[in-house]
Short mmCIF file of N, CA and C in Angstrom, two decimals:
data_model
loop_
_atom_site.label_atom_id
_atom_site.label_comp_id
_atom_site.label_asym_id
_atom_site.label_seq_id
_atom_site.Cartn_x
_atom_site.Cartn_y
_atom_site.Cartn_z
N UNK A 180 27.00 3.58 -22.85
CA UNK A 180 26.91 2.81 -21.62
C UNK A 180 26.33 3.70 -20.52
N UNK A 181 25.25 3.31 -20.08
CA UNK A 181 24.75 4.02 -19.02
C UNK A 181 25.49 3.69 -17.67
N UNK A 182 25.68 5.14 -16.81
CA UNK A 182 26.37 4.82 -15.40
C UNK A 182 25.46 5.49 -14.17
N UNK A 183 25.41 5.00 -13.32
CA UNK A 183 25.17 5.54 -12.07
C UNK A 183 25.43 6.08 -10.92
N UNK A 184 25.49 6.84 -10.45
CA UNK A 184 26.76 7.24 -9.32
C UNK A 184 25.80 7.70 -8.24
N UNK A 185 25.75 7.25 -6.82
CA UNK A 185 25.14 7.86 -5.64
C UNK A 185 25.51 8.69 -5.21
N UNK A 186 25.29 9.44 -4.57
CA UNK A 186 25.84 10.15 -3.33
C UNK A 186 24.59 10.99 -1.89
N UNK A 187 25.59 11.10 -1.32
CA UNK A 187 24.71 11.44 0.01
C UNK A 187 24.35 11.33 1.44
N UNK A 188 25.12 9.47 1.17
CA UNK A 188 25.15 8.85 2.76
C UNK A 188 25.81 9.48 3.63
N UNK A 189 26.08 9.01 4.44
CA UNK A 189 26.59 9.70 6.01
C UNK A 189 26.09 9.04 6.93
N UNK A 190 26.48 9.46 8.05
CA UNK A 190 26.14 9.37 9.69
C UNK A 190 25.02 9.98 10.10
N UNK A 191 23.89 9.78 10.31
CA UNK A 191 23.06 10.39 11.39
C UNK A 191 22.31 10.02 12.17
N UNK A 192 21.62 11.13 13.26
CA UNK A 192 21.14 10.42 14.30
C UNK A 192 19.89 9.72 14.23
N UNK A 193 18.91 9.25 14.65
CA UNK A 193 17.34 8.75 14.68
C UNK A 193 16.70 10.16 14.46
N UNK A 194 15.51 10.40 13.83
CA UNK A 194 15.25 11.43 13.64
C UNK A 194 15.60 12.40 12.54
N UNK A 195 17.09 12.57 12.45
CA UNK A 195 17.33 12.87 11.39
C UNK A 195 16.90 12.98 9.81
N UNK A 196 17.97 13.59 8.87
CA UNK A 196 17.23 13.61 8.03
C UNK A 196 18.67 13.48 6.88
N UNK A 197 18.27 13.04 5.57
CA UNK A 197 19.50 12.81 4.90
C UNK A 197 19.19 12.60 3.49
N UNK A 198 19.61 13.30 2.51
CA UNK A 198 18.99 13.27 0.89
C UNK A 198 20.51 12.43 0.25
N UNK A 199 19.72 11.52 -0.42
CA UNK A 199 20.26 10.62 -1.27
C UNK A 199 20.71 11.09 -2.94
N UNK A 200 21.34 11.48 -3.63
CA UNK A 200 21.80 11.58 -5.21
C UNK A 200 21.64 10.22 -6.05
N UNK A 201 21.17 10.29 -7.50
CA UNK A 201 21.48 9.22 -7.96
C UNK A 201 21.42 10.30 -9.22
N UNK A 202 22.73 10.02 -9.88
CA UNK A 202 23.39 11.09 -10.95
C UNK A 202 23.33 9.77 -12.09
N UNK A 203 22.67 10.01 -13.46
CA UNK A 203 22.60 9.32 -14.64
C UNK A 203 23.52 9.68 -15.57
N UNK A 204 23.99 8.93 -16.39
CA UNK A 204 24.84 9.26 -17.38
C UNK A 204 24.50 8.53 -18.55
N UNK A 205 24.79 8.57 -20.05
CA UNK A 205 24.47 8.08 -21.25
C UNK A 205 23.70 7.71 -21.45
N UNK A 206 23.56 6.37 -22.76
CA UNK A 206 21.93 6.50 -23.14
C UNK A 206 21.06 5.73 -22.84
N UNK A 207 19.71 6.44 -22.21
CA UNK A 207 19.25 5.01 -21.31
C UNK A 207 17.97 5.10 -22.14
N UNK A 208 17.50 4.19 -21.82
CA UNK A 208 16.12 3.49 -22.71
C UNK A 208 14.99 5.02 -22.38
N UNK A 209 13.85 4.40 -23.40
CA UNK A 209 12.49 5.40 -23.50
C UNK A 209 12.23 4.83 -22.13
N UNK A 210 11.34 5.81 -21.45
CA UNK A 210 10.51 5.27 -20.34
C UNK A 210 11.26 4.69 -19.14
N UNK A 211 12.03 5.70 -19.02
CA UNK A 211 13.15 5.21 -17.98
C UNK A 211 12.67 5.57 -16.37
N UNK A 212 13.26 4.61 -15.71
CA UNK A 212 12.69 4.89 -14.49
C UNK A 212 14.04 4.51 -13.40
N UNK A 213 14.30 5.31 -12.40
CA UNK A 213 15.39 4.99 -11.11
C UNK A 213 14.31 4.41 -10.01
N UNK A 214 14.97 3.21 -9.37
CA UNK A 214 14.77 2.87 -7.99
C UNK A 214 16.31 3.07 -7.59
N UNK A 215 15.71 3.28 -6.01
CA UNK A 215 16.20 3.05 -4.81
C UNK A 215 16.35 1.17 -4.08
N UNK A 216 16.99 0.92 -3.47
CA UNK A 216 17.12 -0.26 -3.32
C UNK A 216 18.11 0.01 -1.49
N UNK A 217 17.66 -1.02 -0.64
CA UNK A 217 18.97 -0.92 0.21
C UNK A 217 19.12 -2.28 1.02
N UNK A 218 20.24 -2.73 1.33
CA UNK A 218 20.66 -3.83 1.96
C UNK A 218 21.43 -3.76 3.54
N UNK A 219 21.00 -3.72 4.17
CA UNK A 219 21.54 -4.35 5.25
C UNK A 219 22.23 -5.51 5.81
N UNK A 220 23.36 -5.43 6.38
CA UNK A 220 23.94 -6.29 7.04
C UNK A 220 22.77 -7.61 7.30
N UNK A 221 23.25 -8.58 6.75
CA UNK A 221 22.39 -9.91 7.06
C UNK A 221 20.90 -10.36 7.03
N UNK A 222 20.56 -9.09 6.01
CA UNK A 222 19.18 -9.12 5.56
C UNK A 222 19.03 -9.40 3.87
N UNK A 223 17.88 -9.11 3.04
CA UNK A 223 18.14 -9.16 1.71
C UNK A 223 18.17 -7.97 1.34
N UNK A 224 18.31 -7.81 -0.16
CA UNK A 224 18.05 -6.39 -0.63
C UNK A 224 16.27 -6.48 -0.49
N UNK A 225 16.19 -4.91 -0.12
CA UNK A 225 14.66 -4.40 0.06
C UNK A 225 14.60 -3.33 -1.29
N UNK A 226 13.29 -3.17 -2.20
CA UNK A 226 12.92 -2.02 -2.95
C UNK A 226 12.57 -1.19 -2.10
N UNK A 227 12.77 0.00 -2.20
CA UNK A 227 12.37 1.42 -1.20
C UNK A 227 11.56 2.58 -1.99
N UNK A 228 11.90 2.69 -3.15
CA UNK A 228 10.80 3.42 -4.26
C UNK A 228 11.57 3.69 -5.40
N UNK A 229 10.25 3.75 -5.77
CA UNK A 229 10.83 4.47 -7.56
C UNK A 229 10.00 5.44 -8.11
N UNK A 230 10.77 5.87 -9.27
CA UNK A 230 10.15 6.86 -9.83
C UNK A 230 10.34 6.94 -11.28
N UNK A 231 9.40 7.51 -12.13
CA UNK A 231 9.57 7.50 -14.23
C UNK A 231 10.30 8.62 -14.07
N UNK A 232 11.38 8.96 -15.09
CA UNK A 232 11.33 10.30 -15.50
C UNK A 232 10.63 11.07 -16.23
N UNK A 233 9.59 9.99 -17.88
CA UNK A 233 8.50 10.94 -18.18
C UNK A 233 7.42 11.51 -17.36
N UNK A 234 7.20 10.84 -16.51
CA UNK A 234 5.95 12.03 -15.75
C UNK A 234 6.18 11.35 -14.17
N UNK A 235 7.09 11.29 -13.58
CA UNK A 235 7.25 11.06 -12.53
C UNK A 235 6.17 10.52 -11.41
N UNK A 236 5.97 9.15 -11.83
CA UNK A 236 4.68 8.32 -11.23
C UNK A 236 6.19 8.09 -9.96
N UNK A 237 5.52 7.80 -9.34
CA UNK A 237 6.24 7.22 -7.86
C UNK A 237 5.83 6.29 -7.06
N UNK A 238 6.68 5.08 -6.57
CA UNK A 238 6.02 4.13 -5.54
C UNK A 238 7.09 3.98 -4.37
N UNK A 239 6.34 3.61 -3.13
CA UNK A 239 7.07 3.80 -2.10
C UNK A 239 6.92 2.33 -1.48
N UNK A 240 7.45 2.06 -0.85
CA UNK A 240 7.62 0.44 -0.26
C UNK A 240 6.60 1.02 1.39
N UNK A 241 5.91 -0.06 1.86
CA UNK A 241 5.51 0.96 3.21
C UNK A 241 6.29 1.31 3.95
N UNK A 242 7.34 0.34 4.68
CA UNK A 242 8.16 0.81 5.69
C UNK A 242 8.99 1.90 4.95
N UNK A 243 9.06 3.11 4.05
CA UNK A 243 9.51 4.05 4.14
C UNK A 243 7.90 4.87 3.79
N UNK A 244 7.02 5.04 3.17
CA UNK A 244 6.15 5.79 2.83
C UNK A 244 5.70 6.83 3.80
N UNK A 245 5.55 7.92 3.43
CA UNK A 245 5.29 9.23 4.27
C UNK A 245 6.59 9.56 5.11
N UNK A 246 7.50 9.09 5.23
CA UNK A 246 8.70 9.30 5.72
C UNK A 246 10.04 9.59 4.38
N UNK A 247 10.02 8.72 3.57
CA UNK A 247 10.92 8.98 2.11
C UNK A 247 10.15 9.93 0.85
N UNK A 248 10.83 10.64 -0.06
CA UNK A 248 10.53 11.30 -0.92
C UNK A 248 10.99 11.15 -2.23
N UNK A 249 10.73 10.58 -3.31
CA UNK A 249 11.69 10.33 -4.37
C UNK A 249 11.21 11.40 -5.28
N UNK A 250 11.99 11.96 -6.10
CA UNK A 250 12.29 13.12 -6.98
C UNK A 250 13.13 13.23 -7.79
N UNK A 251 12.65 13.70 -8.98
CA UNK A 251 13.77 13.76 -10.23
C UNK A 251 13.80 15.08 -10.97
N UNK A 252 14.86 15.44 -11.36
CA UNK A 252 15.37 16.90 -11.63
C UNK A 252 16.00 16.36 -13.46
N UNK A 253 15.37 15.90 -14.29
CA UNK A 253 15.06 16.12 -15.84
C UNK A 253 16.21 16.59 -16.29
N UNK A 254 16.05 17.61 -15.85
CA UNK A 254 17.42 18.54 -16.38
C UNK A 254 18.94 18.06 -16.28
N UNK A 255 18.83 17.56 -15.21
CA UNK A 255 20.63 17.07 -13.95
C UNK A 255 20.82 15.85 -14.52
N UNK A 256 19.29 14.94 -14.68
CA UNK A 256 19.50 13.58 -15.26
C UNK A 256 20.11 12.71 -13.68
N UNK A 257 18.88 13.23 -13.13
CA UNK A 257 19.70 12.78 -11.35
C UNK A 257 18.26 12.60 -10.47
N UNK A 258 18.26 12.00 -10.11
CA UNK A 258 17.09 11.04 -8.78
C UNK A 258 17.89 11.71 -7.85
N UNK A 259 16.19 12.47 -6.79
CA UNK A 259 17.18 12.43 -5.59
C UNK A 259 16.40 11.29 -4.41
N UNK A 260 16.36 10.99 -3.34
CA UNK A 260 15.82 10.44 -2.40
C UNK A 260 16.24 10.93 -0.99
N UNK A 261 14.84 11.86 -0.61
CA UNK A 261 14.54 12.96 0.60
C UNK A 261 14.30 11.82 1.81
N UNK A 262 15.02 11.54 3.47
CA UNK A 262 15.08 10.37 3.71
C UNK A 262 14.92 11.59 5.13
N UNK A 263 13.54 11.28 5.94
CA UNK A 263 13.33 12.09 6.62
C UNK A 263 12.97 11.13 8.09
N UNK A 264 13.02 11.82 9.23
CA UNK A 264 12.63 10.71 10.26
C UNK A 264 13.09 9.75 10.61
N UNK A 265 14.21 9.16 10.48
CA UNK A 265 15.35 8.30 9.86
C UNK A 265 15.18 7.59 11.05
N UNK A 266 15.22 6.05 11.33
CA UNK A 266 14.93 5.01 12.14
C UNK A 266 16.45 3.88 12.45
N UNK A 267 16.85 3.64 12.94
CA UNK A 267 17.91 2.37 13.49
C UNK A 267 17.93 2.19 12.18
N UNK A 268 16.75 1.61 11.67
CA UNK A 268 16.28 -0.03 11.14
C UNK A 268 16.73 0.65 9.63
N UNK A 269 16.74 1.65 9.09
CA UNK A 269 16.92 2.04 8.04
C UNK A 269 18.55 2.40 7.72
N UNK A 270 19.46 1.95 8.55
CA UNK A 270 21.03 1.60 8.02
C UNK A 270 21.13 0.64 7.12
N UNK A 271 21.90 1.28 6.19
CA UNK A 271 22.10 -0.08 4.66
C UNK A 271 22.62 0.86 4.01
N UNK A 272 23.35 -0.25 3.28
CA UNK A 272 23.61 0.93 1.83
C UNK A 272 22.48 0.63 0.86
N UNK A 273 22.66 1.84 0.20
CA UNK A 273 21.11 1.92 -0.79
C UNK A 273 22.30 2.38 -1.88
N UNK A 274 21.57 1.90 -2.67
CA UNK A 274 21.85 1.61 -4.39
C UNK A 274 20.24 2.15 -4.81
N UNK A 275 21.07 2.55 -6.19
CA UNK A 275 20.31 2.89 -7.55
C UNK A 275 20.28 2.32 -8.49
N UNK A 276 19.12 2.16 -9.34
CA UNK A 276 18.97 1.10 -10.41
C UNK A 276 18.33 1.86 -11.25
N UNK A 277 18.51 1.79 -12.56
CA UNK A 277 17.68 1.93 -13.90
C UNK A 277 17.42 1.30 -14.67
N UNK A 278 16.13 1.60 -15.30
CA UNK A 278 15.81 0.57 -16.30
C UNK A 278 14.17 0.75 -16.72
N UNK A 279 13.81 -0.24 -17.32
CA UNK A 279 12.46 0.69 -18.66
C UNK A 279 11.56 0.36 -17.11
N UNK A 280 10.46 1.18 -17.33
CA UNK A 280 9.58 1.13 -16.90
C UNK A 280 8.04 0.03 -17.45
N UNK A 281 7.92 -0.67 -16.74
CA UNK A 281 7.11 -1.94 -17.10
C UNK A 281 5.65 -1.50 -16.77
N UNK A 282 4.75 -2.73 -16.82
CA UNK A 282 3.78 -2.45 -16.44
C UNK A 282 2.96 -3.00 -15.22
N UNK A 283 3.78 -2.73 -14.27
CA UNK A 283 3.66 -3.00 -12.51
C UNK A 283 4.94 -2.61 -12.08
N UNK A 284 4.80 -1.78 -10.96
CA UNK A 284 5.77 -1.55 -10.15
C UNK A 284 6.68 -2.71 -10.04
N UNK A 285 6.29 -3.80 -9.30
CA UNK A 285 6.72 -4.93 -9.22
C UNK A 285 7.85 -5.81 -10.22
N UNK A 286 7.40 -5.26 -11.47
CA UNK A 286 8.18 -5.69 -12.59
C UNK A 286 8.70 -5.03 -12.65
N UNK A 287 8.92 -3.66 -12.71
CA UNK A 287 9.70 -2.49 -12.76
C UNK A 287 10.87 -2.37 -12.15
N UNK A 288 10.88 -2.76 -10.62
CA UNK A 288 11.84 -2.73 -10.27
C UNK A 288 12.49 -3.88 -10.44
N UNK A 289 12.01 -4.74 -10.46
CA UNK A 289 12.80 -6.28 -10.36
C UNK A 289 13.30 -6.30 -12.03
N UNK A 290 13.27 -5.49 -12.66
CA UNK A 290 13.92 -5.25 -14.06
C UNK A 290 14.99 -4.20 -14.26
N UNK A 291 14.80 -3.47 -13.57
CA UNK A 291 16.31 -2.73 -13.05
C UNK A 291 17.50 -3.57 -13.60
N UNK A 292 18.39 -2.86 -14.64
CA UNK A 292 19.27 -3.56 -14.61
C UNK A 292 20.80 -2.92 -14.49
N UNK A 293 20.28 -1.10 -14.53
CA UNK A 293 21.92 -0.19 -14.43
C UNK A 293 21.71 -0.02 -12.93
N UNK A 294 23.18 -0.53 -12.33
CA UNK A 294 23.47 -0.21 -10.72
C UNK A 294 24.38 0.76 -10.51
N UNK A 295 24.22 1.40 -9.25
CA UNK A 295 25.30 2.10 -8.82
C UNK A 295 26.05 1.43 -8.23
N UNK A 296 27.01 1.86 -7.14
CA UNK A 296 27.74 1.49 -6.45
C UNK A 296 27.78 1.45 -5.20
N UNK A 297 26.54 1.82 -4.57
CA UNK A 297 26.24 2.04 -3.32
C UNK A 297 26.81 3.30 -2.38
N UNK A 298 25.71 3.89 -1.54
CA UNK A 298 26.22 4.81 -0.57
C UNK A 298 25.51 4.13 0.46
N UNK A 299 26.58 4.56 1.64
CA UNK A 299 26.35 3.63 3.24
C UNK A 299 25.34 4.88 3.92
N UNK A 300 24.43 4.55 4.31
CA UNK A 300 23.62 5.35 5.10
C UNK A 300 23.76 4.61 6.87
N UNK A 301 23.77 5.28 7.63
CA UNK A 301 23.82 4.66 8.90
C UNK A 301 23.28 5.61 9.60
N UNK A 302 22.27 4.90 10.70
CA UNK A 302 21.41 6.19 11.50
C UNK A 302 21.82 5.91 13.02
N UNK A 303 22.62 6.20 13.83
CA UNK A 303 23.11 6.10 15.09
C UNK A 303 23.12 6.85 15.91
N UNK A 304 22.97 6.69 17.45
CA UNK A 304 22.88 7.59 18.49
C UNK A 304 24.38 7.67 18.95
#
């Protein structure tokens, strides 16, 4: 049974900066890939990026691109997500998802099917 576990959220200010964990466990499919995901209070869930673990292709949603960093450490079996410049608008909890890697981003994530449990990120003055 594959599990997921976040960590990382917290409090910070605008500007700020704040790295996300997404720690893997058991056996997950060939061609595995983690997204990021986050929801806000009275909005929907948004994709925020993803990444393969065989050769670490990466996609970024725009409203985080050049500001977020997604990265994977092979070894740890752990996604991290580098969350830099940090905006109001980017409070939510963000979740992690796994699952095979398709052939479009698009499908990729919306095929996600191992979740975490969410960590609360909040960016406040």
């Amino acid at each position: 049974q594959v599990q997921l576990v976040e960590s990382g959220g917290g409090l910070v200010q605008p500007g700020g900066s704040l790295r996300l964990s997404c720690a893997t466990s058991g056996d997950t499919e060939e061609d595995y890939a983690i997204g990021w995901f986050r929801q806000a209070p009275g909005k929907e869930r948004e994709g925020v990026s993803c990444i393969t673990f065989a050769d670490g292709s990466t996609y970024y949603a725009d409203s985080v691109k050049g500001r977020f960093t997604i990265s994977r450490d092979n070894a740890k079996n752990t996604v991290y997500l580098q969350m830099n410049s940090l905006k109001l608008e980017d409070t939510a909890v963000y979740y992690c998802a796994g699952g095979v890697r398709r052939n479009s981003w698009y499908r990729t994530m919306r095929g996600l099917h191992h979740w975490g449990q969410g960590t609360l990120v909040n960016v406040s003055s």
